Amino acid sequence: MARSKRKIIPTPQYCLNLALAVIRELIRRDTLAAAIAGRDNRQLEYIFRFIYNNIWRKDAAAVCLELYHCILNTYTAEELMDIRGFVKVNRLLELISSNLYSLSRIVDKIVYQPHNLLQSKSEPVVEGIHSSPLSSSEYSTKCEETSPTKKRRKVNVT
């Protein structure tokens, strides 16, 4: 009996990993620029589509950026402006950069100014306690409050 050969259809993840491995090897051998040079607009469009579709993946981002920088170093701006994929990748990278900048500013506010956040949350509570007509703290000169950090602090009531 003759055995029939089964076709093995590669999965998209396998194809991506294979492409990334080839590009990493070209980077390691320092021959990526030679591999990129001499491409026409249609071939560069495929490369930019690969970058556009895979730059958001954590396992492919570094390779895609290296490939993008290699293309920028190899071709002139006039040559690249004719390629639609180049414009799309540029817009995507600008958007990612803008989002990361905004995110870093938010993180800086949270990390480096935590005392402002805690005070703004605790102050209305103190005012709410003192504004109550039935509160006994109106008659005292001092009031103790538990802060969010579980430490006691004294608040002067005037």
XYZ file of C-alpha atoms in Angstrom:
158
model
C 0.000 0.000 0.000
C 1.247 3.388 -0.922
C 1.157 6.002 1.748
C -0.191 9.323 0.662
C 1.638 12.378 1.808
C -0.426 14.675 3.915
C -0.111 18.364 3.358
C 0.899 20.294 6.386
C -0.680 23.708 6.422
C 1.261 26.132 8.594
C -0.685 28.218 11.075
C -0.511 32.024 11.005
C 1.416 32.009 14.286
C 3.966 29.595 12.819
C 4.383 31.834 9.747
C 4.833 34.894 11.968
C 7.420 33.131 14.115
C 9.265 31.982 11.002
C 9.331 35.514 9.541
C 10.518 36.944 12.863
C 13.248 34.309 13.100
C 14.503 35.152 9.607
C 14.539 38.896 10.349
C 16.301 38.314 13.695
C 18.935 36.221 11.950
C 19.467 38.961 9.349
C 19.843 41.481 12.175
C 22.300 39.209 13.987
C 24.401 38.805 10.841
C 24.146 42.556 10.174
C 22.763 41.934 6.674
C 19.253 43.334 7.077
C 20.132 46.527 5.189
C 21.434 44.472 2.256
C 18.254 42.386 2.267
C 16.049 45.498 2.294
C 17.988 47.447 -0.348
C 16.804 47.303 -3.939
C 13.141 46.611 -3.216
C 10.467 48.188 -5.364
C 7.378 49.951 -3.991
C 5.221 46.835 -4.169
C 7.671 44.763 -2.133
C 8.100 47.570 0.390
C 4.309 47.771 0.672
C 4.288 44.127 1.830
C 6.991 44.859 4.383
C 5.118 47.894 5.712
C 1.927 45.830 5.925
C 3.850 43.252 7.991
C 5.098 46.013 10.300
C 1.628 47.598 10.577
C -0.065 44.308 11.446
C 2.520 43.034 13.921
C 4.060 46.015 15.705
C 1.531 45.753 18.545
C 2.622 42.174 19.402
C 5.065 42.051 22.285
C 7.152 39.316 20.645
C 7.377 41.189 17.330
C 7.583 44.867 18.328
C 11.370 45.087 18.601
C 11.895 43.286 15.292
C 9.306 45.468 13.527
C 10.917 48.652 14.841
C 14.366 47.466 13.776
C 13.010 46.653 10.326
C 11.318 50.070 10.132
C 14.517 51.896 11.123
C 16.503 49.905 8.586
C 14.078 50.972 5.843
C 14.341 54.609 6.982
C 18.133 54.427 6.807
C 18.139 52.728 3.390
C 15.594 54.771 1.410
C 15.077 58.500 0.995
C 11.995 60.324 2.233
C 10.859 61.032 -1.336
C 10.924 57.332 -2.191
C 9.026 56.371 0.947
C 6.322 59.030 0.656
C 5.026 57.326 -2.500
C 4.240 54.167 -0.508
C 0.843 54.126 1.203
C 1.997 51.641 3.836
C 4.746 53.992 4.978
C 2.213 56.719 5.738
C -0.003 54.253 7.635
C 2.906 52.963 9.724
C 4.022 56.530 10.481
C 0.535 57.471 11.687
C 0.363 54.323 13.812
C 3.754 54.990 15.405
C 2.787 58.610 16.127
C -0.426 57.414 17.772
C 1.418 54.818 19.852
C 3.992 57.431 20.861
C 1.283 59.911 21.847
C -0.592 57.292 23.859
C 2.571 56.187 25.673
C 3.407 59.806 26.487
C -0.087 60.376 27.908
C 0.121 57.160 29.886
C 3.516 58.096 31.315
C 2.147 61.472 32.450
C -0.752 59.728 34.205
C 1.623 57.304 35.908
C 3.858 60.196 36.986
C 0.881 61.933 38.580
C -0.096 58.788 40.439
C 3.408 57.801 41.554
C 4.989 61.153 42.336
C 1.995 63.011 43.761
C 0.121 60.506 45.941
C -0.244 62.917 48.860
C -2.317 65.305 46.734
C -4.703 62.510 45.802
C -5.129 61.434 49.432
C -5.699 64.972 50.674
C -8.290 65.717 48.047
C -10.195 62.578 49.051
C -9.971 63.172 52.809
C -10.743 66.897 52.938
C -14.402 66.673 51.881
C -14.945 64.020 54.555
C -13.603 66.354 57.250
C -15.795 69.204 55.992
C -18.786 66.878 55.962
C -18.207 65.970 59.606
C -17.952 69.595 60.692
C -20.881 70.865 58.683
C -23.344 68.537 60.406
C -25.444 70.512 62.950
C -25.623 67.517 65.300
C -21.897 66.969 65.347
C -20.289 67.314 68.762
C -16.992 68.294 67.153
C -18.258 71.850 66.645
C -17.883 72.495 70.343
C -14.363 71.140 70.694
C -11.155 72.886 69.727
C -9.586 69.757 68.226
C -10.892 66.859 66.197
C -9.135 63.594 65.454
C -9.575 61.925 62.107
C -8.349 58.632 60.707
C -6.520 59.272 57.457
C -6.400 56.764 54.576
C -2.914 55.741 55.725
C -4.370 54.615 59.094
C -2.422 57.253 61.025
C -4.121 59.630 63.427
C -3.786 63.285 62.677
C -5.173 66.288 64.464
C -7.339 68.741 62.627
C -7.952 72.180 64.083
C -11.553 73.268 64.037
C -12.194 76.988 64.012
